[in-house]
Short mmCIF file of C-alpha atoms (C1' of nucleotides) in Angstrom, two decimals:
data_model
loop_
_atom_site.label_atom_id
_atom_site.label_comp_id
_atom_site.label_asym_id
_atom_site.label_seq_id
_atom_site.Cartn_x
_atom_site.Cartn_y
_atom_site.Cartn_z
CA MET A 1 3.11 18.31 31.81
CA VAL A 2 2.59 14.57 32.09
CA LYS A 3 4.16 11.69 33.96
CA GLN A 4 4.85 8.82 31.65
CA HIS A 5 7.04 5.78 32.04
CA ILE A 6 7.36 4.61 28.51
CA LEU A 7 10.61 4.23 26.62
CA LEU A 8 10.82 4.71 22.89
CA ALA A 9 13.06 2.47 20.84
CA VAL A 10 13.74 1.86 17.17
CA ASP A 11 14.32 -1.49 15.49
CA ASN A 12 15.75 -1.96 12.02
CA ILE A 13 14.78 -4.86 9.87
CA ILE A 14 17.68 -4.91 7.44
CA PHE A 15 16.98 -6.90 4.30
CA THR A 16 19.47 -8.00 1.72
CA ILE A 17 19.58 -10.64 -0.96
CA VAL A 18 22.28 -13.27 -1.06
CA LYS A 19 22.26 -15.62 -4.02
CA ASP A 20 18.71 -16.90 -4.18
CA LYS A 21 17.51 -16.10 -0.68
CA LEU A 22 16.14 -13.10 1.13
CA HIS A 23 18.26 -12.46 4.21
CA VAL A 24 17.88 -10.34 7.31
CA VAL A 25 20.52 -8.96 9.66
CA LEU A 26 20.26 -10.15 13.25
CA ILE A 27 22.39 -9.58 16.31
CA GLN A 28 23.09 -11.97 19.11
CA ARG A 29 22.21 -10.26 22.36
CA ALA A 30 25.06 -9.78 24.83
CA ALA A 31 22.87 -8.84 27.78
CA GLU A 32 19.73 -9.82 29.59
CA PRO A 33 16.93 -10.22 28.82
CA PHE A 34 17.13 -12.83 26.10
CA ILE A 35 20.89 -13.03 26.49
CA ASN A 36 22.42 -15.02 23.61
CA ALA A 37 19.17 -14.95 21.69
CA TRP A 38 19.06 -13.47 18.22
CA ALA A 39 17.22 -10.21 17.74
CA ILE A 40 16.54 -7.44 15.29
CA PRO A 41 19.10 -4.69 15.86
CA GLY A 42 17.79 -1.57 17.52
CA GLY A 43 18.10 0.73 20.46
CA PHE A 44 16.62 3.63 22.34
CA VAL A 45 15.90 6.96 20.77
CA HIS A 46 18.06 9.78 22.13
CA ASP A 47 16.46 12.95 23.40
CA GLU A 48 18.12 15.17 20.83
CA GLU A 49 17.56 13.15 17.69
CA THR A 50 14.47 12.49 15.61
CA VAL A 51 13.11 8.97 15.44
CA ASP A 52 14.36 8.67 11.85
CA GLU A 53 17.80 9.79 12.95
CA ALA A 54 17.78 7.22 15.72
CA ALA A 55 17.07 4.53 13.16
CA TYR A 56 19.92 5.77 10.93
CA ARG A 57 22.29 5.95 13.86
CA GLU A 58 21.49 2.46 15.06
CA LEU A 59 21.78 1.18 11.53
CA ALA A 60 25.20 2.74 11.10
CA GLU A 61 26.36 1.27 14.39
CA GLU A 62 25.64 -2.23 13.07
CA THR A 63 26.39 -2.02 9.39
CA ASN A 64 28.86 0.25 7.61
CA VAL A 65 26.55 1.56 5.03
CA LYS A 66 25.76 4.52 2.89
CA ASN A 67 22.87 4.89 0.49
CA VAL A 68 20.54 2.73 2.49
CA TYR A 69 16.86 2.85 1.96
CA LEU A 70 15.15 3.30 5.30
CA GLU A 71 11.41 3.39 5.75
CA GLN A 72 9.27 3.45 8.83
CA LEU A 73 7.35 0.20 9.12
CA TYR A 74 5.08 0.29 12.13
CA THR A 75 5.08 1.18 15.79
CA PHE A 76 4.68 -1.74 18.13
CA GLY A 77 3.05 -0.61 21.32
CA GLU A 78 1.92 -3.70 23.22
CA LEU A 79 2.36 -3.79 26.98
CA ASN A 80 4.66 -6.69 27.61
CA ARG A 81 7.00 -6.55 24.70
CA ASP A 82 10.02 -6.07 26.92
CA PRO A 83 10.38 -7.74 30.33
CA ARG A 84 12.46 -4.80 31.60
CA GLY A 85 9.56 -2.38 31.37
CA ARG A 86 7.34 -0.50 29.02
CA VAL A 87 9.07 -0.10 25.68
CA VAL A 88 7.34 1.06 22.53
CA SER A 89 9.27 0.34 19.40
CA CYS A 90 9.15 2.15 16.13
CA ALA A 91 10.31 -0.37 13.53
CA TYR A 92 12.03 0.52 10.27
CA ILE A 93 12.82 -1.46 7.16
CA ALA A 94 16.25 -1.03 5.62
CA LEU A 95 17.20 -2.31 2.18
CA ILE A 96 20.78 -2.81 1.18
CA ALA A 97 22.76 -4.54 -1.54
CA HIS A 98 24.70 -7.49 -0.23
CA LYS A 99 27.94 -6.08 -1.67
CA ALA A 100 27.54 -2.89 0.36
CA LEU A 101 26.95 -4.74 3.59
CA ASP A 102 29.91 -4.82 5.94
CA LEU A 103 28.72 -5.98 9.32
CA LYS A 104 30.46 -5.30 12.61
CA SER A 105 28.95 -5.95 15.97
CA GLY A 106 28.23 -2.99 18.21
CA SER A 107 28.62 -2.81 21.96
CA ASP A 108 25.40 -4.54 22.87
CA ALA A 109 25.86 -7.50 20.55
CA LYS A 110 28.09 -10.53 20.67
CA GLU A 111 27.68 -11.17 17.02
CA VAL A 112 26.03 -9.79 13.91
CA GLN A 113 25.05 -12.10 11.12
CA ILE A 114 22.71 -12.41 8.21
CA PHE A 115 20.16 -15.21 8.13
CA PRO A 116 17.93 -16.40 5.32
CA VAL A 117 14.38 -15.52 6.30
CA ASP A 118 13.24 -19.08 5.84
CA LYS A 119 15.81 -20.42 8.30
CA LEU A 120 15.64 -18.09 11.24
CA PRO A 121 16.77 -18.87 14.75
CA ALA A 122 14.36 -18.24 17.63
CA LEU A 123 13.99 -14.50 18.05
CA ALA A 124 13.92 -12.35 21.18
CA PHE A 125 10.96 -10.18 22.23
CA ASP A 126 8.16 -9.91 19.65
CA HIS A 127 10.69 -9.79 16.85
CA LYS A 128 9.14 -12.63 14.96
CA THR A 129 5.91 -10.67 14.60
CA ILE A 130 7.80 -7.59 13.53
CA LEU A 131 9.75 -9.52 10.96
CA SER A 132 6.67 -11.11 9.38
CA TYR A 133 5.13 -7.72 9.11
CA ALA A 134 8.30 -6.39 7.52
CA ILE A 135 8.37 -9.11 4.87
CA GLN A 136 4.77 -8.35 3.99
CA ARG A 137 5.58 -4.69 3.60
CA LEU A 138 8.68 -5.44 1.57
CA ARG A 139 6.63 -7.44 -0.93
CA TYR A 140 4.12 -4.73 -1.05
CA LYS A 141 6.68 -2.06 -1.76
CA LEU A 142 8.41 -4.06 -4.46
CA GLU A 143 5.07 -4.50 -6.16
CA TYR A 144 4.37 -0.88 -6.72
CA THR A 145 7.58 1.13 -6.32
CA ASN A 146 11.13 1.19 -7.63
CA VAL A 147 12.74 0.37 -4.25
CA ALA A 148 14.17 -2.88 -5.61
CA GLN A 149 17.15 -0.75 -6.62
CA TYR A 150 18.23 -0.57 -2.99
CA LEU A 151 18.63 -4.31 -2.87
CA LEU A 152 20.97 -4.14 -5.86
CA PRO A 153 24.36 -2.60 -6.56
CA PRO A 154 24.28 0.61 -8.65
CA THR A 155 24.61 -1.37 -11.88
CA PHE A 156 23.01 -4.73 -12.38
CA THR A 157 21.74 -7.07 -15.04
CA LEU A 158 18.10 -7.74 -15.81
CA THR A 159 18.63 -11.20 -14.44
CA ASP A 160 19.78 -9.65 -11.15
CA LEU A 161 16.70 -7.48 -11.02
CA GLN A 162 14.41 -10.36 -11.75
CA GLN A 163 16.21 -12.40 -9.14
CA VAL A 164 15.22 -9.82 -6.53
CA TYR A 165 11.59 -10.35 -7.44
CA ASN A 166 11.87 -14.11 -7.69
CA VAL A 167 13.44 -14.25 -4.25
CA VAL A 168 11.17 -11.82 -2.44
CA PHE A 169 7.99 -13.31 -3.88
CA ASN A 170 9.35 -16.78 -3.73
CA LYS A 171 8.34 -17.68 -7.26
CA GLU A 172 9.75 -17.73 -10.78
CA PHE A 173 8.55 -14.83 -12.87
CA ASP A 174 8.53 -15.35 -16.61
CA THR A 175 11.65 -13.75 -18.08
CA ARG A 176 9.99 -12.35 -21.18
CA ASN A 177 7.00 -10.91 -19.40
CA PHE A 178 9.15 -9.48 -16.65
CA ARG A 179 11.43 -7.71 -19.09
CA LYS A 180 8.53 -6.41 -21.14
CA LYS A 181 7.07 -4.89 -17.99
CA ILE A 182 10.30 -3.30 -16.84
CA ASP A 183 10.91 -1.98 -20.32
CA LYS A 184 7.52 -0.34 -20.53
CA LEU A 185 7.86 1.25 -17.08
CA ASP A 186 10.90 3.17 -18.24
CA ILE A 187 12.60 3.13 -14.85
CA ILE A 188 16.02 1.77 -15.80
CA LYS A 189 18.54 2.60 -18.52
CA GLU A 190 21.40 0.71 -20.15
CA THR A 191 24.88 1.66 -18.99
CA GLY A 192 26.34 0.52 -22.30
CA GLU A 193 28.60 -1.93 -20.47
CA THR A 194 28.29 -5.66 -20.32
CA ILE A 195 29.43 -8.18 -17.79
CA ILE A 196 30.67 -11.72 -18.31
CA ARG A 197 29.81 -14.13 -15.56
CA GLY A 198 30.63 -17.50 -17.02
CA ALA A 199 30.87 -19.47 -20.19
CA HIS A 200 27.94 -17.84 -21.91
CA ARG A 201 26.65 -14.68 -23.51
CA PRO A 202 27.52 -11.56 -21.47
CA ALA A 203 24.72 -9.52 -19.94
CA MET A 204 23.98 -5.84 -20.37
CA LEU A 205 24.36 -3.72 -17.25
CA TYR A 206 21.60 -1.34 -16.27
CA ARG A 207 21.11 1.46 -13.80
CA PHE A 208 17.94 2.89 -12.25
CA LYS A 209 17.01 6.23 -13.79
CA ASP A 210 15.68 7.69 -10.58
CA LYS A 211 16.93 7.21 -7.03
CA LYS A 212 13.78 8.77 -5.66
CA VAL A 213 11.12 6.33 -4.65
CA LYS A 214 8.48 6.37 -7.35
CA ILE A 215 5.12 4.71 -7.56
CA VAL A 216 5.25 2.27 -10.46
CA ASP A 217 3.17 -0.84 -10.99
CA ILE A 218 5.79 -3.50 -11.34
CA ILE A 219 4.01 -6.68 -10.52
CA MET B 1 18.05 1.16 32.08
CA VAL B 2 17.98 4.39 30.09
CA LYS B 3 17.24 8.03 30.76
CA GLN B 4 14.93 9.40 28.15
CA HIS B 5 12.83 12.54 28.07
CA ILE B 6 10.42 11.79 25.30
CA LEU B 7 6.66 11.69 25.64
CA LEU B 8 4.54 9.44 23.52
CA ALA B 9 1.19 10.67 22.26
CA VAL B 10 -1.49 9.43 19.89
CA ASP B 11 -3.45 11.50 17.38
CA ASN B 12 -6.62 10.38 15.66
CA ILE B 13 -7.48 11.58 12.20
CA ILE B 14 -11.20 10.87 12.15
CA PHE B 15 -12.69 10.85 8.69
CA THR B 16 -16.32 10.89 7.78
CA ILE B 17 -18.32 11.79 4.71
CA VAL B 18 -21.02 14.41 4.79
CA LYS B 19 -23.01 14.95 1.65
CA ASP B 20 -20.43 15.31 -1.08
CA LYS B 21 -17.37 16.19 0.98
CA LEU B 22 -14.76 14.34 2.96
CA HIS B 23 -14.70 15.71 6.49
CA VAL B 24 -12.34 15.43 9.41
CA VAL B 25 -12.98 15.89 13.12
CA LEU B 26 -10.98 18.70 14.76
CA ILE B 27 -10.94 20.12 18.26
CA GLN B 28 -10.38 23.67 19.27
CA ARG B 29 -7.60 23.76 21.81
CA ALA B 30 -8.48 25.07 25.26
CA ALA B 31 -4.90 25.39 26.49
CA GLU B 32 -1.49 26.65 25.46
CA PRO B 33 0.33 26.11 23.22
CA PHE B 34 -1.80 26.97 20.20
CA ILE B 35 -4.69 27.95 22.41
CA ASN B 36 -7.86 28.42 20.34
CA ALA B 37 -6.24 26.85 17.31
CA TRP B 38 -7.82 23.82 15.71
CA ALA B 39 -6.04 20.50 16.04
CA ILE B 40 -6.36 16.81 15.44
CA PRO B 41 -7.69 15.20 18.63
CA GLY B 42 -5.17 13.20 20.58
CA GLY B 43 -3.43 12.79 23.89
CA PHE B 44 -0.71 11.04 25.79
CA VAL B 45 -0.41 7.30 26.06
CA HIS B 46 -0.97 5.99 29.57
CA ASP B 47 1.57 3.68 31.15
CA GLU B 48 -0.82 0.77 31.50
CA GLU B 49 -2.44 0.79 28.08
CA THR B 50 -1.16 -0.23 24.66
CA VAL B 51 -0.73 2.43 22.01
CA ASP B 52 -3.78 1.06 20.16
CA GLU B 53 -5.79 1.25 23.35
CA ALA B 54 -4.69 4.84 23.86
CA ALA B 55 -5.97 5.69 20.40
CA TYR B 56 -9.31 4.00 21.14
CA ARG B 57 -9.62 5.73 24.48
CA GLU B 58 -8.89 9.15 23.06
CA LEU B 59 -11.28 8.50 20.22
CA ALA B 60 -14.07 7.55 22.61
CA GLU B 61 -13.43 10.65 24.67
CA GLU B 62 -14.19 12.83 21.65
CA THR B 63 -16.79 10.90 19.72
CA ASN B 64 -19.42 8.53 21.04
CA VAL B 65 -18.74 5.72 18.72
CA LYS B 66 -18.78 2.01 18.39
CA ASN B 67 -17.69 -0.02 15.40
CA VAL B 68 -15.00 2.41 14.34
CA TYR B 69 -12.26 1.41 12.03
CA LEU B 70 -8.93 2.41 13.53
CA GLU B 71 -5.61 1.93 11.81
CA GLN B 72 -2.15 3.09 12.72
CA LEU B 73 -0.97 5.65 10.20
CA TYR B 74 2.57 6.74 10.98
CA THR B 75 4.72 7.84 13.88
CA PHE B 76 5.84 11.43 13.72
CA GLY B 77 9.13 11.82 15.51
CA GLU B 78 10.56 15.21 14.58
CA LEU B 79 12.26 17.26 17.27
CA ASN B 80 10.24 20.44 17.46
CA ARG B 81 6.75 19.24 16.90
CA ASP B 82 5.59 20.47 20.28
CA PRO B 83 6.90 23.67 21.89
CA ARG B 84 6.37 22.17 25.35
CA GLY B 85 9.02 19.52 24.86
CA ARG B 86 9.85 16.37 23.04
CA VAL B 87 6.68 14.62 21.96
CA VAL B 88 6.58 11.74 19.54
CA SER B 89 3.15 11.09 18.14
CA CYS B 90 1.74 7.87 16.82
CA ALA B 91 -1.05 8.87 14.45
CA TYR B 92 -4.11 6.77 13.69
CA ILE B 93 -6.80 7.01 11.05
CA ALA B 94 -10.39 6.43 12.13
CA LEU B 95 -13.27 5.93 9.74
CA ILE B 96 -16.84 6.45 10.79
CA ALA B 97 -20.24 6.87 9.18
CA HIS B 98 -21.59 10.36 9.63
CA LYS B 99 -24.81 8.98 11.15
CA ALA B 100 -22.83 7.26 13.91
CA LEU B 101 -20.87 10.35 14.79
CA ASP B 102 -22.03 12.12 17.93
CA LEU B 103 -19.38 14.61 18.94
CA LYS B 104 -18.88 15.99 22.43
CA SER B 105 -15.88 18.00 23.47
CA GLY B 106 -13.59 16.51 26.06
CA SER B 107 -11.81 18.34 28.86
CA ASP B 108 -8.96 19.71 26.80
CA ALA B 109 -11.11 21.12 24.02
CA LYS B 110 -13.38 24.12 23.77
CA GLU B 111 -15.15 22.72 20.80
CA VAL B 112 -15.29 19.68 18.55
CA GLN B 113 -16.40 20.07 14.99
CA ILE B 114 -16.13 18.45 11.60
CA PHE B 115 -14.54 20.33 8.73
CA PRO B 116 -14.47 19.55 5.03
CA VAL B 117 -10.87 18.69 4.19
CA ASP B 118 -10.79 21.27 1.43
CA LYS B 119 -11.75 24.09 3.79
CA LEU B 120 -9.64 23.59 6.86
CA PRO B 121 -8.76 26.20 9.41
CA ALA B 122 -5.09 26.73 10.30
CA LEU B 123 -3.94 23.73 12.30
CA ALA B 124 -1.79 23.50 15.42
CA PHE B 125 1.55 21.69 15.60
CA ASP B 126 2.48 19.69 12.48
CA HIS B 127 -1.10 18.59 12.09
CA LYS B 128 -1.36 19.77 8.52
CA THR B 129 1.42 17.38 7.52
CA ILE B 130 -0.20 14.55 9.42
CA LEU B 131 -3.54 15.20 7.80
CA SER B 132 -2.15 15.25 4.25
CA TYR B 133 -0.47 11.98 4.95
CA ALA B 134 -3.72 10.58 6.30
CA ILE B 135 -5.68 11.54 3.21
CA GLN B 136 -3.11 9.85 1.03
CA ARG B 137 -3.37 6.68 3.07
CA LEU B 138 -7.15 6.81 3.06
CA ARG B 139 -7.20 6.91 -0.75
CA TYR B 140 -4.76 4.13 -0.81
CA LYS B 141 -6.80 1.93 1.48
CA LEU B 142 -10.02 2.53 -0.38
CA GLU B 143 -8.29 1.47 -3.57
CA TYR B 144 -7.43 -1.98 -2.46
CA THR B 145 -9.50 -2.93 0.58
CA ASN B 146 -13.12 -3.04 1.68
CA VAL B 147 -12.73 -0.35 4.40
CA ALA B 148 -15.18 1.94 2.62
CA GLN B 149 -17.82 0.13 4.66
CA TYR B 150 -16.67 1.99 7.76
CA LEU B 151 -17.56 5.30 6.17
CA LEU B 152 -21.08 4.03 5.55
CA PRO B 153 -23.99 2.94 7.73
CA PRO B 154 -24.56 -0.85 7.92
CA THR B 155 -26.93 -0.75 4.95
CA PHE B 156 -26.45 1.58 2.05
CA THR B 157 -27.27 1.99 -1.61
CA LEU B 158 -24.83 1.54 -4.46
CA THR B 159 -25.07 5.26 -5.01
CA ASP B 160 -23.94 5.81 -1.40
CA LEU B 161 -20.99 3.51 -1.91
CA GLN B 162 -19.99 5.18 -5.12
CA GLN B 163 -20.37 8.54 -3.44
CA VAL B 164 -17.68 7.51 -0.94
CA TYR B 165 -15.30 6.87 -3.80
CA ASN B 166 -16.29 9.98 -5.73
CA VAL B 167 -15.71 12.11 -2.66
CA VAL B 168 -12.46 10.59 -1.47
CA PHE B 169 -10.90 10.55 -4.92
CA ASN B 170 -12.50 13.81 -5.85
CA LYS B 171 -13.75 12.60 -9.20
CA GLU B 172 -16.84 11.12 -10.79
CA PHE B 173 -16.54 7.41 -11.35
CA ASP B 174 -18.67 5.94 -14.11
CA THR B 175 -21.77 4.39 -12.54
CA ARG B 176 -21.91 1.35 -14.82
CA ASN B 177 -18.24 0.52 -14.54
CA PHE B 178 -18.24 1.07 -10.80
CA ARG B 179 -21.17 -1.27 -10.28
CA LYS B 180 -19.71 -3.90 -12.56
CA LYS B 181 -16.53 -3.84 -10.52
CA ILE B 182 -18.27 -4.05 -7.15
CA ASP B 183 -20.47 -6.82 -8.46
CA LYS B 184 -17.54 -8.88 -9.62
CA LEU B 185 -15.65 -8.44 -6.35
CA ASP B 186 -18.46 -10.13 -4.47
CA ILE B 187 -18.00 -8.08 -1.30
CA ILE B 188 -21.55 -6.84 -0.75
CA LYS B 189 -24.96 -8.48 -0.76
CA GLU B 190 -28.51 -7.23 -1.23
CA THR B 191 -30.57 -6.86 1.92
CA GLY B 192 -33.78 -7.30 -0.06
CA GLU B 193 -35.01 -3.93 1.15
CA THR B 194 -35.30 -0.75 -0.81
CA ILE B 195 -35.24 2.85 0.21
CA ILE B 196 -37.14 5.78 -1.26
CA ARG B 197 -35.34 9.07 -1.13
CA GLY B 198 -37.38 11.30 -3.35
CA ALA B 199 -39.64 11.38 -6.33
CA HIS B 200 -37.90 8.66 -8.24
CA ARG B 201 -37.19 4.98 -8.40
CA PRO B 202 -36.27 3.50 -5.01
CA ALA B 203 -32.80 2.10 -4.49
CA MET B 204 -31.81 -1.35 -3.30
CA LEU B 205 -30.07 -1.52 0.07
CA TYR B 206 -26.87 -3.49 0.42
CA ARG B 207 -24.65 -4.69 3.22
CA PHE B 208 -20.97 -5.64 3.22
CA LYS B 209 -20.49 -9.40 3.40
CA ASP B 210 -17.40 -9.24 5.54
CA LYS B 211 -16.55 -6.81 8.33
CA LYS B 212 -12.97 -7.97 8.30
CA VAL B 213 -10.60 -5.86 6.27
CA LYS B 214 -9.94 -7.70 3.05
CA ILE B 215 -7.58 -6.99 0.22
CA VAL B 216 -9.68 -6.39 -2.88
CA ASP B 217 -8.79 -4.40 -5.96
CA ILE B 218 -11.57 -1.90 -6.11
CA ILE B 219 -10.18 0.93 -8.18
"C1'" DC C 1 -46.69 14.05 -17.64
"C1'" DT C 2 -42.46 15.80 -15.63
"C1'" DA C 3 -38.55 15.58 -12.97
"C1'" DA C 4 -35.40 13.08 -10.62
"C1'" DT C 5 -32.42 9.21 -9.47
"C1'" DA C 6 -31.82 3.87 -10.00
"C1'" DG C 7 -30.20 0.59 -12.75
"C1'" DT C 8 -28.31 -1.88 -16.82
"C1'" DG C 9 -24.97 -3.97 -21.65
"C1'" DT C 10 -21.69 -3.52 -25.41
"C1'" DC C 11 -17.59 -2.40 -27.65
"C1'" DT C 12 -12.72 -1.26 -27.88
"C1'" DC C 13 -8.27 -1.31 -26.36
"C1'" DT C 14 -4.62 -2.38 -23.25
"C1'" DG C 15 -2.10 -5.24 -20.42
"C1'" DA C 16 -1.22 -9.93 -18.12
"C1'" DG C 17 0.34 -14.29 -18.77
"C1'" DA C 18 1.52 -18.58 -21.46
"C1'" DC C 19 4.94 -20.14 -24.35
"C1'" DA C 20 10.16 -21.60 -27.37
"C1'" DC C 21 13.77 -20.31 -29.83
"C1'" DT C 22 18.26 -17.74 -31.15
"C1'" DA C 23 22.66 -15.26 -29.45
"C1'" DT C 24 27.05 -15.28 -27.35
"C1'" DC C 25 30.39 -16.64 -24.58
"C1'" DT C 26 34.08 -20.35 -22.29
"C1'" DA C 27 36.34 -24.49 -22.09
"C1'" DT D 1 30.90 -28.20 -30.25
"C1'" DA D 2 28.71 -28.60 -25.77
"C1'" DG D 3 26.97 -26.26 -22.11
"C1'" DA D 4 25.37 -22.35 -19.98
"C1'" DT D 5 22.86 -17.99 -19.46
"C1'" DA D 6 21.20 -13.66 -22.18
"C1'" DG D 7 17.80 -11.98 -24.77
"C1'" DT D 8 13.59 -11.65 -27.69
"C1'" DG D 9 7.84 -11.79 -30.08
"C1'" DT D 10 3.16 -13.51 -30.56
"C1'" DC D 11 -1.23 -14.95 -29.26
"C1'" DT D 12 -5.13 -15.19 -26.18
"C1'" DC D 13 -7.99 -13.70 -22.71
"C1'" DA D 14 -9.62 -10.63 -19.05
"C1'" DG D 15 -10.44 -6.36 -17.32
"C1'" DA D 16 -10.62 -1.03 -17.72
"C1'" DG D 17 -12.97 2.60 -19.49
"C1'" DA D 18 -16.13 5.07 -22.79
"C1'" DC D 19 -20.76 5.51 -23.67
"C1'" DA D 20 -26.97 6.09 -23.56
"C1'" DC D 21 -31.03 4.40 -22.55
"C1'" DT D 22 -35.03 2.31 -19.62
"C1'" DA D 23 -37.31 1.81 -14.81
"C1'" DT D 24 -39.71 3.66 -11.04
"C1'" DT D 25 -41.29 6.83 -8.09
"C1'" DA D 26 -43.73 11.61 -6.23
"C1'" DG D 27 -46.14 15.42 -7.19
#
DNA sequence: CTAATAGTGTCTCTGAGACACTATCTA
DNA sequence: TAGATAGTGTCTCAGAGACACTATTAG
């Protein structure tokens, strides 16, 4: 029907939170172009898989994960993104709890590593642009949905949950107001268990009521 | 580098408001598959143009427009979208004032026509899915940005502006509250001119202060 | 004068944000 | 008992939403 010389790729911006920093998974490229440079993991879409499936497959090849949140971010279609030729990339955001993350480098990467988003190495291709866009979207989504759960283990304390927001928005939310808000939204429930994490009062563990992404005004 | 048999297309969901209904531009297909069926206008991306440019080009081929708002919506990458083969489509939303719309059918269409979104014909491909998604996004964007201006002529009355919101959200906003809100947001200015549209008090004409898309909490 | 739309102000209630102390544990 | 984090309530202010009348025109 048509002659076209465009290749379609997917890129996954994999976010996770470590201590008090938002981190992103990057790979060190093992081949030209941009050999040795750090890049967002991704690859070409196969003929017999959907674009979503391609993103899942590529994600699995880099990180051993289940229960990841994956959401299409944007399609980057500029002309000279890739020196090898015309490549259009459909970017996805993945959210994962740090505990669940178990990185192993795939065939096309020397190394896989997480980096705090405020201390990134130079990135290959237009990956810096993609990443900024991803952070924007992440903030946006945390503001009005319950996807924060995917950055947390299945059970967590209210402090953990607030930490996610503090870190992603890079500010200190007020503990009382934050808890009031969460309480009113009715999106989490107590597990009945507590956890002791030091020489102080133990914290109640909670769980999200609904795994499905719901629109809720959190911030 | 890679063998891939995927074609990349763009589709434009062109919205406009006529009287008290949200409308969308559709073409009647002149070729198989889905010959004679109505479809969202679109086409394949050329090798030497960006995906955005492809969307603009296709848009221009169907509608004689300048000053259109065009925004990438979502990339639809399912396997059997197109019976001819593997086609991934990057969908865009376009907003245009009805006055500015001057449709002419391109080569691959028998007919171009606007339809109210609540009285659509059967649509080809997965275009019904795409359209629902587009309407959702449109509502979303009107809620928190100033893009409503692109559904209006350069100058308009407050009633016109409210009409856009009434129509897109399919409800009657309160005139006083709506105007208070718009006033406080400081996004439009009086032109100083009035317009008479019948046997009643003339209405003040306004203009948006800023063409750039801005985040503002309208609804 | 009638009919039709343009244009305006007040009150109530809810939610956002500022703010400081008690509870519970370990060492 | 000192040190550390968990957990909680009140007040103020701003904004959302409900609500009804006057202004201006043509015919």
